[in-house]
Short mmCIF file of C-alpha atoms in Angstrom, two decimals:
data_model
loop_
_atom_site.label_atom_id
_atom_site.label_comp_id
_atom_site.label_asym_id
_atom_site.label_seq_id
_atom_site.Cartn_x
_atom_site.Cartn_y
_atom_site.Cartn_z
CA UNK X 1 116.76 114.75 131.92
CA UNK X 2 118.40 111.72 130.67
CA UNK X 3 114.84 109.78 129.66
CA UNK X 4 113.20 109.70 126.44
CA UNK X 5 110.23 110.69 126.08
CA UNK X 6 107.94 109.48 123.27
CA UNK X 7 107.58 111.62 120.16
CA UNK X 8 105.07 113.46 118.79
CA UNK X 9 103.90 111.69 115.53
CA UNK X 10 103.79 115.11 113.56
CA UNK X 11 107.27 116.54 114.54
CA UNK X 12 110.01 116.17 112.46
CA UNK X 13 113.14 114.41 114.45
CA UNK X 14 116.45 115.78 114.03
CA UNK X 15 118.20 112.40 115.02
CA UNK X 16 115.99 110.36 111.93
CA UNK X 17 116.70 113.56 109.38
CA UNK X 18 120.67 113.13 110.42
CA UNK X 19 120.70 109.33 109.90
CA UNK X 20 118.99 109.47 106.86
CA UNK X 21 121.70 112.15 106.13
CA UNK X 22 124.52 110.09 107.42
CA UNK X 23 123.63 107.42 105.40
CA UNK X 24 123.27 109.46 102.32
CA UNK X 25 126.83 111.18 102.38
CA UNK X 26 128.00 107.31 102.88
CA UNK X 27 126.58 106.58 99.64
CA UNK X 28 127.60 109.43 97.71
CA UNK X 29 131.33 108.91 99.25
CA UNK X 30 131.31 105.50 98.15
CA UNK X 31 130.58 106.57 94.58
CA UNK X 32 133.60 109.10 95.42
CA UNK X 33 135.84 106.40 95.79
CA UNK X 34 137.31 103.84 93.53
CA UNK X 35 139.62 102.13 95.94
CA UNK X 36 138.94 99.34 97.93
CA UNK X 37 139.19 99.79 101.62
CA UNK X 38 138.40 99.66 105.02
CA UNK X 39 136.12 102.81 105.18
CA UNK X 40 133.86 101.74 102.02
CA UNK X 41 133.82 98.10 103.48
CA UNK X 42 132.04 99.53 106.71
CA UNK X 43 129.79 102.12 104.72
CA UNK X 44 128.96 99.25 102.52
CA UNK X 45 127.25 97.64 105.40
CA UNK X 46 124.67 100.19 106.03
CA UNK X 47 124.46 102.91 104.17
CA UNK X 48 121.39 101.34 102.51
CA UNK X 49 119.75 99.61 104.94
CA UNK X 50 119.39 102.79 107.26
CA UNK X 51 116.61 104.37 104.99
CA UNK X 52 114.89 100.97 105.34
CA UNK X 53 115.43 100.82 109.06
CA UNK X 54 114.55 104.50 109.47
CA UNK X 55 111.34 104.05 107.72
CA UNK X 56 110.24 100.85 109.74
CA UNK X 57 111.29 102.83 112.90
CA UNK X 58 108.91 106.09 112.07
CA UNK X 59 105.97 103.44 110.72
CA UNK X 60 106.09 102.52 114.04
CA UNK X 61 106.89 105.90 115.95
CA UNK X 62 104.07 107.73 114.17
CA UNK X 63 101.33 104.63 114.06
CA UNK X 64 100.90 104.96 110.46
CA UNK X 65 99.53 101.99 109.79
CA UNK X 66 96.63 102.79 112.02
CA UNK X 67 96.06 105.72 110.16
CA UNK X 68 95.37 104.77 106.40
CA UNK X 69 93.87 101.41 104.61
CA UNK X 70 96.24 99.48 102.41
CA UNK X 71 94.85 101.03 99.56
CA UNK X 72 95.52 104.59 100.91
CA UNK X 73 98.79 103.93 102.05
CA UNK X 74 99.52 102.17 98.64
CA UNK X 75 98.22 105.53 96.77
CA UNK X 76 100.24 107.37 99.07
CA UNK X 77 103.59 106.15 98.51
CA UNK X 78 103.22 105.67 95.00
CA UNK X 79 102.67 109.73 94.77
CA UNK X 80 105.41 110.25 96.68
CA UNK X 81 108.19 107.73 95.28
CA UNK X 82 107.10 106.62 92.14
CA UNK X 83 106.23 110.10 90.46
CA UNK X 84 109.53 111.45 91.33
CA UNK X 85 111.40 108.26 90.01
CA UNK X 86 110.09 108.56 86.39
CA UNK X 87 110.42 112.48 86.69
CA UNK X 88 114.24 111.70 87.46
CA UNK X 89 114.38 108.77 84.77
CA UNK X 90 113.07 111.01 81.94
CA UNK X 91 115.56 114.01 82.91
CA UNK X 92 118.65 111.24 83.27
CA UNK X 93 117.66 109.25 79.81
CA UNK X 94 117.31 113.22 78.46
CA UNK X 95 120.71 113.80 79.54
CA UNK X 96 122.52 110.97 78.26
CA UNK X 97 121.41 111.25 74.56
CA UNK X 98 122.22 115.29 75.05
CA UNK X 99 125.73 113.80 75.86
CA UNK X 100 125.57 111.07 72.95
CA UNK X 101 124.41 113.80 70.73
CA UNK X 102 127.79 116.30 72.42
CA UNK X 103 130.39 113.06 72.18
CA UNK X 104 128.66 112.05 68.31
CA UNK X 105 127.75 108.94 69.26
CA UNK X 106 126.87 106.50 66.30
CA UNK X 107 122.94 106.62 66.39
CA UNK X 108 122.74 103.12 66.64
CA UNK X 109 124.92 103.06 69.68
CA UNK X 110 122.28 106.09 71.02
CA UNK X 111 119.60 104.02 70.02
CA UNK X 112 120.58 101.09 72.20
CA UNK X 113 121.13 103.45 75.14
CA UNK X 114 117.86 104.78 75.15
CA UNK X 115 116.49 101.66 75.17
CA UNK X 116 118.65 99.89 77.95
CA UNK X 117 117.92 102.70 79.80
CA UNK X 118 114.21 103.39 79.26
CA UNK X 119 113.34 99.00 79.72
CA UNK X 120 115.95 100.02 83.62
CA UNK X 121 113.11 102.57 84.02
CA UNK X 122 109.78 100.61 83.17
CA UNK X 123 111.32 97.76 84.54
CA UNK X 124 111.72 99.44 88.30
CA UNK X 125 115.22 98.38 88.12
CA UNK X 126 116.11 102.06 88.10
CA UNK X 127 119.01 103.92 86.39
CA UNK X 128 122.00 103.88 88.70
CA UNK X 129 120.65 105.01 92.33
CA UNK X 130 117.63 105.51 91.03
CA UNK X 131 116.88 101.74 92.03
CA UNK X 132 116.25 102.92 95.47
CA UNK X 133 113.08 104.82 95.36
CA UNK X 134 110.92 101.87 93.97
CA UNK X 135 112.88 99.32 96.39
CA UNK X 136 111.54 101.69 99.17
CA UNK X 137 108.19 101.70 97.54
CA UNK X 138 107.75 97.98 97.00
CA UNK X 139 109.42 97.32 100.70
CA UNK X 140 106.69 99.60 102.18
CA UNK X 141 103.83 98.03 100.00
CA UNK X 142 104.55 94.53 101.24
CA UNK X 143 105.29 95.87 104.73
CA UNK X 144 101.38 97.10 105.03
CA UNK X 145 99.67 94.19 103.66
CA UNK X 146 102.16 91.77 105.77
CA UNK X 147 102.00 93.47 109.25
CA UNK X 148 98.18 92.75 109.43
CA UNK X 149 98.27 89.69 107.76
CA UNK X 150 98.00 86.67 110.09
CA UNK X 151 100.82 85.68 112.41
CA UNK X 152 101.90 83.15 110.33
CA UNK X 153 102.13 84.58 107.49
CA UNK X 154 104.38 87.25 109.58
CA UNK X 155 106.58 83.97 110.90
CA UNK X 156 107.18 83.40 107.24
CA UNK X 157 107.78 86.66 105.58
CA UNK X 158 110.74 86.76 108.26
CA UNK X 159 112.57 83.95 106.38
CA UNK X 160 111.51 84.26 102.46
CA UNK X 161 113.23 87.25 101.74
CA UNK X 162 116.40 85.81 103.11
CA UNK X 163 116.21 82.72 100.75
CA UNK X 164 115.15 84.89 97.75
CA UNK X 165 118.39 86.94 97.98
CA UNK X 166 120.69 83.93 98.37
CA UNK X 167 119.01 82.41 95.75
CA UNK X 168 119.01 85.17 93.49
CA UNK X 169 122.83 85.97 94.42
CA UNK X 170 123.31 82.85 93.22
CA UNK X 171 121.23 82.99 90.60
CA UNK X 172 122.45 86.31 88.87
CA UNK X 173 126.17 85.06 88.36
CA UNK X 174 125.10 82.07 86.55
CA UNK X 175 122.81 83.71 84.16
CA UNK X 176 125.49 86.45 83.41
CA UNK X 177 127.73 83.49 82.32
CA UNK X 178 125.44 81.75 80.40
CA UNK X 179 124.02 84.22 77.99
CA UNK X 180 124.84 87.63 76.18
CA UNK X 181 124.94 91.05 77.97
CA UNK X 182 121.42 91.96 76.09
CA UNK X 183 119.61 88.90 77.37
CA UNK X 184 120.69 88.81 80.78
CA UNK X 185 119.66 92.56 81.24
CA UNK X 186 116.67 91.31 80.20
CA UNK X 187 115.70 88.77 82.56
CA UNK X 188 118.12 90.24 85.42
CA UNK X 189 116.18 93.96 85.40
CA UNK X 190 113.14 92.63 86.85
CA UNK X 191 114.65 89.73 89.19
CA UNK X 192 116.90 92.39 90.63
CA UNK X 193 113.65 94.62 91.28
CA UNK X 194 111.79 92.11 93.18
CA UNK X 195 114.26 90.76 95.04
CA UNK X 196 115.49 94.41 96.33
CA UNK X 197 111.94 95.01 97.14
CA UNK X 198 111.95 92.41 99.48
CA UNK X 199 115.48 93.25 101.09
CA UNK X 200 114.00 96.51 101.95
CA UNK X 201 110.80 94.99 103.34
CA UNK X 202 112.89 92.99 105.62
CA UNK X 203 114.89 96.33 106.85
CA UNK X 204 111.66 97.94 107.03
CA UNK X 205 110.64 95.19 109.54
CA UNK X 206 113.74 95.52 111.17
CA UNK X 207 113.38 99.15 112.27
CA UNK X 208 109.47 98.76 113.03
CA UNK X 209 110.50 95.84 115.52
CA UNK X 210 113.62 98.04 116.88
CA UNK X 211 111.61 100.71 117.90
CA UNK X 212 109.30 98.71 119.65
CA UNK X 213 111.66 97.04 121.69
CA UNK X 214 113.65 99.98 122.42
CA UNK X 215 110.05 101.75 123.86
CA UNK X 216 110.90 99.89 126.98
CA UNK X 217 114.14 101.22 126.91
CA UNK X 218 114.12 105.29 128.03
CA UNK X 219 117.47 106.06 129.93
CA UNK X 220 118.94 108.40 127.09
CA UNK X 221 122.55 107.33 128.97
CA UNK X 222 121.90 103.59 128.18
CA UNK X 223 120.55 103.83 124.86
CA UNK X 224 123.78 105.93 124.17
CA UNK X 225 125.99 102.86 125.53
CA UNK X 226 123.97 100.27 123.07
CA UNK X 227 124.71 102.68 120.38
CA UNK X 228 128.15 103.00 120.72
CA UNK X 229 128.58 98.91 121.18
CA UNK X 230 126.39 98.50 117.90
CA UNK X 231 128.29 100.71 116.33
CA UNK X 232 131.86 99.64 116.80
CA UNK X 233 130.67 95.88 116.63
CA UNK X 234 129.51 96.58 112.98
CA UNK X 235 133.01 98.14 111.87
CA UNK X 236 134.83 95.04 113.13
CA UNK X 237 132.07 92.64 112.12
CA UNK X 238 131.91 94.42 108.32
CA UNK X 239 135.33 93.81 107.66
CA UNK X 240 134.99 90.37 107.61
CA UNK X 241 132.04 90.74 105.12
CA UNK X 242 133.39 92.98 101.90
CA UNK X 243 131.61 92.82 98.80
CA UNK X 244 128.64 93.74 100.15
CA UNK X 245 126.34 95.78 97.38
CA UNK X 246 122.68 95.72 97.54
CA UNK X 247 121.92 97.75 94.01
CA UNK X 248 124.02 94.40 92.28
CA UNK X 249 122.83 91.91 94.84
CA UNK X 250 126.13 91.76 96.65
CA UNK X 251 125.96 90.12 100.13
CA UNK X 252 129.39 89.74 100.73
CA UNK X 253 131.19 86.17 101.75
CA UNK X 254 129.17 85.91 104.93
CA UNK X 255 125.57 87.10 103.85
CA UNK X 256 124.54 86.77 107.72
CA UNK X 257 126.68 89.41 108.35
CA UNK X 258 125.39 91.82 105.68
CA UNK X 259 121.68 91.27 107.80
CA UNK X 260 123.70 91.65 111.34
CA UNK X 261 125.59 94.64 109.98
CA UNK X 262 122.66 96.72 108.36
CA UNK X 263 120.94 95.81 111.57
CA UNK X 264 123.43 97.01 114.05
CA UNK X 265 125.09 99.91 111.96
CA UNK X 266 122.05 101.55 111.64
CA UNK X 267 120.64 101.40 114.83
CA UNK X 268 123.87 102.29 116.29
CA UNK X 269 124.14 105.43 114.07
CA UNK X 270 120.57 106.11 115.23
CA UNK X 271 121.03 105.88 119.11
CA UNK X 272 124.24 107.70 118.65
CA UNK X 273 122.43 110.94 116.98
CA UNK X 274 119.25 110.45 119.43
CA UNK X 275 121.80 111.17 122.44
CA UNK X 276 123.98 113.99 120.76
CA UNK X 277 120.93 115.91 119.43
CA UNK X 278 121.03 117.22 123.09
CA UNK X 279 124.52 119.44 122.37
CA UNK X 280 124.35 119.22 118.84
CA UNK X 281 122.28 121.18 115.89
CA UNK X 282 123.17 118.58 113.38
CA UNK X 283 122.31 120.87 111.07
CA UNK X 284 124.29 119.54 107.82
CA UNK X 285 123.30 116.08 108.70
CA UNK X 286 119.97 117.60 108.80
CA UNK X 287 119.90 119.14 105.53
CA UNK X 288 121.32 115.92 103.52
CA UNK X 289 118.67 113.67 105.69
CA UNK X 290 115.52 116.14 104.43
CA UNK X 291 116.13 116.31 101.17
CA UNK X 292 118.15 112.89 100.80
CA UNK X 293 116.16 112.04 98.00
CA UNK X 294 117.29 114.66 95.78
CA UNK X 295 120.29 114.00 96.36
CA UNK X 296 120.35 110.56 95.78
CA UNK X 297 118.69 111.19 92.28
CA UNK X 298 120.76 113.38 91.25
CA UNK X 299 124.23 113.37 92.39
CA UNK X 300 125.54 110.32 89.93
CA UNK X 301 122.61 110.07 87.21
CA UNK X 302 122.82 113.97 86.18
CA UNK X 303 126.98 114.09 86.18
CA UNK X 304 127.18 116.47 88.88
CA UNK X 305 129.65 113.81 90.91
CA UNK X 306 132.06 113.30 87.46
CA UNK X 307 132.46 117.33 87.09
CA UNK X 308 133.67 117.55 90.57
CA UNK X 309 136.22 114.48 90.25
CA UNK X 310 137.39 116.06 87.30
CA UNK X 311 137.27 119.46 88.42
CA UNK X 312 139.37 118.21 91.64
CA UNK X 313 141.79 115.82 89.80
CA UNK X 314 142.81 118.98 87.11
CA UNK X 315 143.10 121.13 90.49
CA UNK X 316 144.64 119.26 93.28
CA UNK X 317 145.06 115.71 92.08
CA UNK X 318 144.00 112.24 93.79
CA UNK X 319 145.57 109.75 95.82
CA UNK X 320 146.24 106.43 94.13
CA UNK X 321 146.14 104.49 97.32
CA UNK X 322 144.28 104.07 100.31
CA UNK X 323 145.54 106.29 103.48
CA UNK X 324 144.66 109.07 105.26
CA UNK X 325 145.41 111.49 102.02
CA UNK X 326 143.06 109.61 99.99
CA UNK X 327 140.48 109.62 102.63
CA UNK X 328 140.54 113.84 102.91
CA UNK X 329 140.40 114.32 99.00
CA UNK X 330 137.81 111.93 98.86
CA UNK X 331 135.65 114.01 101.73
CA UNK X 332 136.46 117.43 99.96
CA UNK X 333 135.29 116.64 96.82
CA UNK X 334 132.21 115.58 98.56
CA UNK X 335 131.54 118.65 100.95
CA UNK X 336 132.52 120.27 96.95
CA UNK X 337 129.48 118.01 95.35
CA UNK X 338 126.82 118.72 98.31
CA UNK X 339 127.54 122.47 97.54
CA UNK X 340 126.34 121.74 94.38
CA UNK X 341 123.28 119.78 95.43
CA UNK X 342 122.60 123.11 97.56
CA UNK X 343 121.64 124.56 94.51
CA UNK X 344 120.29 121.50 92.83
CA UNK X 345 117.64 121.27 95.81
CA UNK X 346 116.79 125.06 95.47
CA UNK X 347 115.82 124.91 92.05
CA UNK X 348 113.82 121.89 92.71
CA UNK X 349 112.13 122.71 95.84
CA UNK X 350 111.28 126.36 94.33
CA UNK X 351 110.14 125.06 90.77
CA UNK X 352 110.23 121.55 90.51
CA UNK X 353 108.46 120.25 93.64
CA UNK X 354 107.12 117.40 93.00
CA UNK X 355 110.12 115.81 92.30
CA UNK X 356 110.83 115.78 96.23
CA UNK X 357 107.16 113.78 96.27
CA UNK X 358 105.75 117.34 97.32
CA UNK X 359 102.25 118.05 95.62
CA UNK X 360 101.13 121.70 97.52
CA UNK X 361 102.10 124.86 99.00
CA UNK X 362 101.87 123.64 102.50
CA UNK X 363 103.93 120.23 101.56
CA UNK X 364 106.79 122.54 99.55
CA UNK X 365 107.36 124.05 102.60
#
């Protein structure tokens, strides 16, 4: 049959777990690469805002919001996302004065470290892509409360993130020239928090609305075609926005592209899945999606992603340029890192389970 039929709100969906997948071996390969080009430039415009867009579009799906009070839903997420973020903060801050202590580090120099990186954590700004999970967190808080709020105070939350982050993109450049490294950490940590928060409330919206409006859409066939158009509209439409970088506030030289882009990239990624899902497993895509938050925790902040550029680089070697060379080393020394991760997940899935925001026996499974 080529029409969709609605969901179940308990069943896991392969096409969501392979997005969210998708989008996290997009991240992870653009903290592979170190050159700029046309592949990170489109990556760059979505491989963020698909978490957001997926979590709108399974609020939605699933009718969560009819389910729990704020104040449930608020408890909820905050045992799922924030207890895993300051169980990966203390095991990153742990490992970076084991490798101050290994390098012999002055102890003032170690000192400063710790607390840079402890005020990141405390802060919510998060160490490296450890920003994400309380971005998620605060984008789903405000989501609740603003979805039955009035519908004018829905009309506005549509526009005051927007001016926020061109304000604060602004904002952030002039600060960093008008005062020391120290200070402007200070003040910048906790801008940079809030204002991500709201970025991802705005994605959030994005998918919730999206799946709404593609309810009245079933032919599998069509949704396939809209996929496809989204999709190769964002490539040509992302090239024309680079600098894109949500975790520094980066909205490129046309910021209503970076909106457009997140918008249409991940939608397009998501239709395109929906359709194949029919012919294909997805089964890698699958894995990466499920447990995409241990892998965003841990693949930068823990070193696993340096050992394997090294590793490679003493082995092989790596392209200086951009090209199709550059492009396959880059991709092996990720299938190389999510090896690793394979093993990282099984050690924390078997031992360590509440760092995947699992609390039981039935969630661990």
């Amino acid at each position: 049959m080529n029409i969709i039929t609605a969901a179940p709100v308990t069943k896991r969906l392969r096409y969501l777990d392979a997005a969210k997948g998708w989008g996290i071996c997009m991240v992870v390969f653009g903290h592979i690469t170190t050159i700029g080009n046309p592949i990170d430039t489109w990556f760059a415009s979505y491989k963020l805002a698909i978490f957001f867009i997926v979590s709108g579009y399974l609020l939605c799906m699933r009718q969560t919001l009819q389910k729990y009070t704020i104040a449930d839903y608020w408890k909820k997420q905050i045992k799922t996302l924030l207890i895993p973020y300051f169980g990966y903060s203390v095991l990153t801050i742990a490992y970076q004065m084991f490798l101050c202590v290994m390098k012999g580090t002055e102890k003032s120099a170690m000192f400063h470290k710790f607390l840079e990186q402890a005020y990141a954590t405390c802060s919510l700004r998060g160490i490296s892509a450890l920003w994400f999970l309380p971005s998620l967190l605060i984008g789903q808080m405000l989501f609740i409360v603003i979805v039955k709020a009035p519908k004018w105070v829905k009309a506005v939350s549509t526009v005051v993130p927007i001016i926020i982050l061109q304000y604060v993109s602004v904002l952030l450049p002039e600060l960093s020239d008008s005062m020391d490294i120290i200070r402007y950490k200070i003040i910048s940590f906790p801008i940079m928090t809030v204002t991500k928060g709201f970025l991802a409330f705005w994605f959030i919206g994005a998918g919730y609305l999206a799946y709404m409006v593609l309810q009245k859409l079933r032919n599998r066939n069509m949704r396939f075609v809209i996929g496809l158009l989204l999709c190769v509209g964002n490539m040509w439409l992302s090239q024309k926005n680079p600098g894109v970088n949500l975790n520094l506030i980066g909205i490129g030289k046309h910021p209503s592209l970076m909106y457009i882009g997140g918008i249409a990239g991940s939608l397009g990624a998501i239709l395109i899945l929906e359709f194949l899902e029919k012919w294909w497993s997805m089964s890698f895509l699958n894995f990466c999606g499920k447990y995409s938050l241990i892998i965003m925790a841990t693949h930068g902040t823990l070193g696993f992603k340096n050992v394997i550029i090294a590793g490679w680089k003493s082995v092989v070697t790596l392209s200086k340029t951009a090209g199709l060379r550059y492009y396959f080393e880059c991709s092996c020394i990720l299938l190389e890192l999510m090896l690793l991760e394979c093993g990282v997940i099984q050690v924390i899935g078997n031992y360590f389970p509440w760092l995947n925001g699992k609390f039981n026996k039935k969630e661990k499974k």
